[in-house]
Amino acid sequence: MERLIMSKLKEWKDKKNRKPLILNGARQVGKTWLLKEFGKRYYEDVAYFMCDKDEEIKQIFSSSFDVNRILMQLSARIGKDIRPEKTLIIFDEIQSAPRVLEGLKFFCEDAPEYHIAVAGSLLGISLHQGNSFPVGKVDMIRIYPMNYEEFLLAMGQEKLVDILTAKDYASINALKDTYEKYLRQYYYVGGMPAAVLAHSNNEGLEEVRNIQQQILFDYARDFSKHVSRTDVPRVNMVWQGMPAQLFKENKKFIYGVLKDGGRAKEFETAIQWLVDAGLVYKINRCKAVKMPLKAYEDFSAFKLFMCDCGLLGAMAEIPASQMLVSDEAIKEYKGGFTEQYVLQQMVSRDRGSIYYFSADNSRLEIDFVVQKDGKVVPIEVKAEGNVRANSLSEYLKNNADLHGTRYSMLPYIEQEHFNNLPLWAIE
């Protein structure tokens, strides 16, 4: 399978001031495969080390940070020379070996000619537990579940991706049915690489759902392994409550949905754990649609989204027939599923900080607000082609300096105050 982030790894390799690389992301989003494939494509050799299962690696880093000694022992460990510029050194699950993480600083300072890339699934959790981090001595890239374009590539639809990349809206509009067919498939399969691979190999929708359920089980097992005993029930309540939060009319996170009388103090640690683990995205409210958005951030009101729409569908037990054939799932879940999809696509493109807007004294709400090219862009999401109930239009009529975007099942249309883009053509 092809991952678009491979180009970022190639840019890192070619940088003159390259530092050791940290590839961060949730479990099972493809970090290990990506680094191994990157090494296979662009290096003569790969030296791969799994930190959580190899006690010798931890021992090598346990004394001094003499990089010459470390390199000699690593070479002896794998039985071949590790060569500067020629060998990609990979440390996997680095959050299990804090001394290896700390040692990246010394490779940056004393041996920059060696190419080192590390991967960590729960790195954000590890750092919040006080482990040393080589600030300013590493480059960092975040990897997410596969987005819609990567899904199309996995399905062998390179030409459809080329048309999207070229922003050939005449062709995009003409191929609406084809794009929508694959969008429905993506809604069900999502972007976890194992699920996408099973679907591309025609292993059946039941196998896709089995893989998703196994991933959810593995995540739940992480809770019991890495969360304090007192916080495990709260983390589980937030995690299992994600569908109920997203599928209600008001998608603002409400503690009372989790339990009667629920309060922020009781659940804020659990929410932060899930955010640090990369399993959920937290989107804060902004109080005004003005530059800079950061100045108008409201930390007390937020929405939570899952890392993957396929996992959301599996957790909610939405049957394949409602996703692939009928519109029942889209209608039933009031656009929450479509907002999940749109947010996931924007996050995968590193759109920076993303907010939502709601007015203090009215029911007006704009699904997302982002900064782009020095401008604020309000974004509305519609699950279907019916866009008559339109908060965005109402808001933009009274704010002529803004130009918005609406994502829906309608084709590409340029309008006075905003552009309508089909859901499969998220910029």
mmCIF file of N, CA, C and O in Angstrom, residues 210-242:
data_model
loop_
_atom_site.group_PDB
_atom_site.id
_atom_site.type_symbol
_atom_site.label_atom_id
_atom_site.label_comp_id
_atom_site.label_asym_id
_atom_site.label_seq_id
_atom_site.Cartn_x
_atom_site.Cartn_y
_atom_site.Cartn_z
ATOM 1 N N ASN A 210 -14.059 -7.848 11.762
ATOM 2 C CA ASN A 210 -13.308 -8.619 12.764
ATOM 3 C C ASN A 210 -11.983 -7.921 13.101
ATOM 4 O O ASN A 210 -11.578 -7.868 14.268
ATOM 5 N N ILE A 211 -11.318 -7.403 12.079
ATOM 6 C CA ILE A 211 -10.056 -6.694 12.303
ATOM 7 C C ILE A 211 -10.296 -5.441 13.131
ATOM 8 O O ILE A 211 -9.546 -5.138 14.074
ATOM 9 N N GLN A 212 -11.346 -4.704 12.803
ATOM 10 C CA GLN A 212 -11.668 -3.494 13.565
ATOM 11 C C GLN A 212 -11.964 -3.828 15.029
ATOM 12 O O GLN A 212 -11.494 -3.131 15.942
ATOM 13 N N GLN A 213 -12.719 -4.887 15.258
ATOM 14 C CA GLN A 213 -13.041 -5.275 16.623
ATOM 15 C C GLN A 213 -11.791 -5.709 17.384
ATOM 16 O O GLN A 213 -11.655 -5.432 18.585
ATOM 17 N N GLN A 214 -10.851 -6.352 16.688
ATOM 18 C CA GLN A 214 -9.604 -6.751 17.340
ATOM 19 C C GLN A 214 -8.782 -5.524 17.724
ATOM 20 O O GLN A 214 -8.174 -5.482 18.799
ATOM 21 N N ILE A 215 -8.764 -4.514 16.845
ATOM 22 C CA ILE A 215 -8.042 -3.274 17.163
ATOM 23 C C ILE A 215 -8.669 -2.603 18.378
ATOM 24 O O ILE A 215 -7.961 -2.146 19.286
ATOM 25 N N LEU A 216 -9.996 -2.547 18.416
ATOM 26 C CA LEU A 216 -10.676 -1.972 19.579
ATOM 27 C C LEU A 216 -10.352 -2.749 20.849
ATOM 28 O O LEU A 216 -10.139 -2.161 21.923
ATOM 29 N N PHE A 217 -10.293 -4.075 20.731
ATOM 30 C CA PHE A 217 -9.925 -4.903 21.885
ATOM 31 C C PHE A 217 -8.497 -4.603 22.335
ATOM 32 O O PHE A 217 -8.226 -4.500 23.542
ATOM 33 N N ASP A 218 -7.574 -4.459 21.384
ATOM 34 C CA ASP A 218 -6.187 -4.158 21.731
ATOM 35 C C ASP A 218 -6.065 -2.801 22.417
ATOM 36 O O ASP A 218 -5.273 -2.635 23.353
ATOM 37 N N TYR A 219 -6.844 -1.822 21.944
ATOM 38 C CA TYR A 219 -6.830 -0.520 22.600
ATOM 39 C C TYR A 219 -7.320 -0.635 24.047
ATOM 40 O O TYR A 219 -6.739 -0.042 24.970
ATOM 41 N N ALA A 220 -8.412 -1.371 24.238
ATOM 42 C CA ALA A 220 -8.945 -1.552 25.594
ATOM 43 C C ALA A 220 -7.930 -2.246 26.489
ATOM 44 O O ALA A 220 -7.819 -1.938 27.685
ATOM 45 N N ARG A 221 -7.174 -3.169 25.919
ATOM 46 C CA ARG A 221 -6.127 -3.853 26.693
ATOM 47 C C ARG A 221 -5.030 -2.869 27.087
ATOM 48 O O ARG A 221 -4.464 -2.963 28.184
ATOM 49 N N ASP A 222 -4.729 -1.906 26.211
ATOM 50 C CA ASP A 222 -3.756 -0.860 26.557
ATOM 51 C C ASP A 222 -4.215 -0.063 27.773
ATOM 52 O O ASP A 222 -3.398 0.352 28.596
ATOM 53 N N PHE A 223 -5.528 0.178 27.849
ATOM 54 C CA PHE A 223 -6.032 0.928 29.002
ATOM 55 C C PHE A 223 -5.649 0.233 30.305
ATOM 56 O O PHE A 223 -5.149 0.869 31.240
ATOM 57 N N SER A 224 -5.875 -1.061 30.367
ATOM 58 C CA SER A 224 -5.606 -1.794 31.604
ATOM 59 C C SER A 224 -4.114 -1.918 31.882
ATOM 60 O O SER A 224 -3.701 -2.037 33.043
ATOM 61 N N LYS A 225 -3.286 -1.863 30.831
ATOM 62 C CA LYS A 225 -1.839 -1.996 31.010
ATOM 63 C C LYS A 225 -1.166 -0.680 31.369
ATOM 64 O O LYS A 225 -0.188 -0.652 32.120
ATOM 65 N N HIS A 226 -1.657 0.429 30.830
ATOM 66 C CA HIS A 226 -0.922 1.690 30.920
ATOM 67 C C HIS A 226 -1.631 2.787 31.710
ATOM 68 O O HIS A 226 -1.050 3.846 31.933
ATOM 69 N N VAL A 227 -2.871 2.567 32.082
ATOM 70 C CA VAL A 227 -3.625 3.567 32.843
ATOM 71 C C VAL A 227 -3.681 3.125 34.300
ATOM 72 O O VAL A 227 -3.754 1.923 34.592
ATOM 73 N N SER A 228 -3.632 4.087 35.223
ATOM 74 C CA SER A 228 -3.730 3.739 36.634
ATOM 75 C C SER A 228 -5.054 3.037 36.907
ATOM 76 O O SER A 228 -6.057 3.273 36.218
ATOM 77 N N ARG A 229 -5.053 2.191 37.917
ATOM 78 C CA ARG A 229 -6.233 1.372 38.200
ATOM 79 C C ARG A 229 -7.475 2.225 38.456
ATOM 80 O O ARG A 229 -8.582 1.881 38.050
ATOM 81 N N THR A 230 -7.286 3.367 39.100
ATOM 82 C CA THR A 230 -8.441 4.217 39.400
ATOM 83 C C THR A 230 -8.993 4.911 38.164
ATOM 84 O O THR A 230 -10.177 5.265 38.125
ATOM 85 N N ASP A 231 -8.138 5.129 37.137
ATOM 86 C CA ASP A 231 -8.580 5.854 35.943
ATOM 87 C C ASP A 231 -9.107 4.935 34.840
ATOM 88 O O ASP A 231 -9.757 5.418 33.905
ATOM 89 N N VAL A 232 -8.832 3.641 34.909
ATOM 90 C CA VAL A 232 -9.278 2.725 33.851
ATOM 91 C C VAL A 232 -10.784 2.806 33.610
ATOM 92 O O VAL A 232 -11.230 2.920 32.461
ATOM 93 N N PRO A 233 -11.635 2.760 34.647
ATOM 94 C CA PRO A 233 -13.085 2.839 34.376
ATOM 95 C C PRO A 233 -13.486 4.138 33.677
ATOM 96 O O PRO A 233 -14.355 4.120 32.796
ATOM 97 N N ARG A 234 -12.849 5.254 34.034
ATOM 98 C CA ARG A 234 -13.188 6.536 33.412
ATOM 99 C C ARG A 234 -12.741 6.577 31.957
ATOM 100 O O ARG A 234 -13.470 7.089 31.100
ATOM 101 N N VAL A 235 -11.544 6.066 31.676
ATOM 102 C CA VAL A 235 -11.078 6.015 30.288
ATOM 103 C C VAL A 235 -12.031 5.160 29.458
ATOM 104 O O VAL A 235 -12.418 5.520 28.336
ATOM 105 N N ASN A 236 -12.453 4.018 29.990
ATOM 106 C CA ASN A 236 -13.382 3.150 29.280
ATOM 107 C C ASN A 236 -14.723 3.843 29.050
ATOM 108 O O ASN A 236 -15.327 3.697 27.983
ATOM 109 N N MET A 237 -15.198 4.601 30.024
ATOM 110 C CA MET A 237 -16.480 5.290 29.870
ATOM 111 C C MET A 237 -16.406 6.346 28.773
ATOM 112 O O MET A 237 -17.342 6.468 27.957
ATOM 113 N N VAL A 238 -15.307 7.114 28.738
ATOM 114 C CA VAL A 238 -15.154 8.120 27.681
ATOM 115 C C VAL A 238 -15.056 7.440 26.323
ATOM 116 O O VAL A 238 -15.721 7.842 25.351
ATOM 117 N N TRP A 239 -14.245 6.402 26.247
ATOM 118 C CA TRP A 239 -14.009 5.699 24.977
ATOM 119 C C TRP A 239 -15.290 5.037 24.468
ATOM 120 O O TRP A 239 -15.670 5.233 23.309
ATOM 121 N N GLN A 240 -15.961 4.288 25.317
ATOM 122 C CA GLN A 240 -17.181 3.607 24.894
ATOM 123 C C GLN A 240 -18.328 4.586 24.646
ATOM 124 O O GLN A 240 -19.276 4.271 23.938
ATOM 125 N N GLY A 241 -18.229 5.793 25.215
ATOM 126 C CA GLY A 241 -19.276 6.787 25.026
ATOM 127 C C GLY A 241 -19.116 7.634 23.786
ATOM 128 O O GLY A 241 -19.954 8.513 23.521
ATOM 129 N N MET A 242 -18.064 7.401 23.001
ATOM 130 C CA MET A 242 -17.817 8.230 21.822
ATOM 131 C C MET A 242 -18.988 8.236 20.836
ATOM 132 O O MET A 242 -19.399 9.302 20.363
#
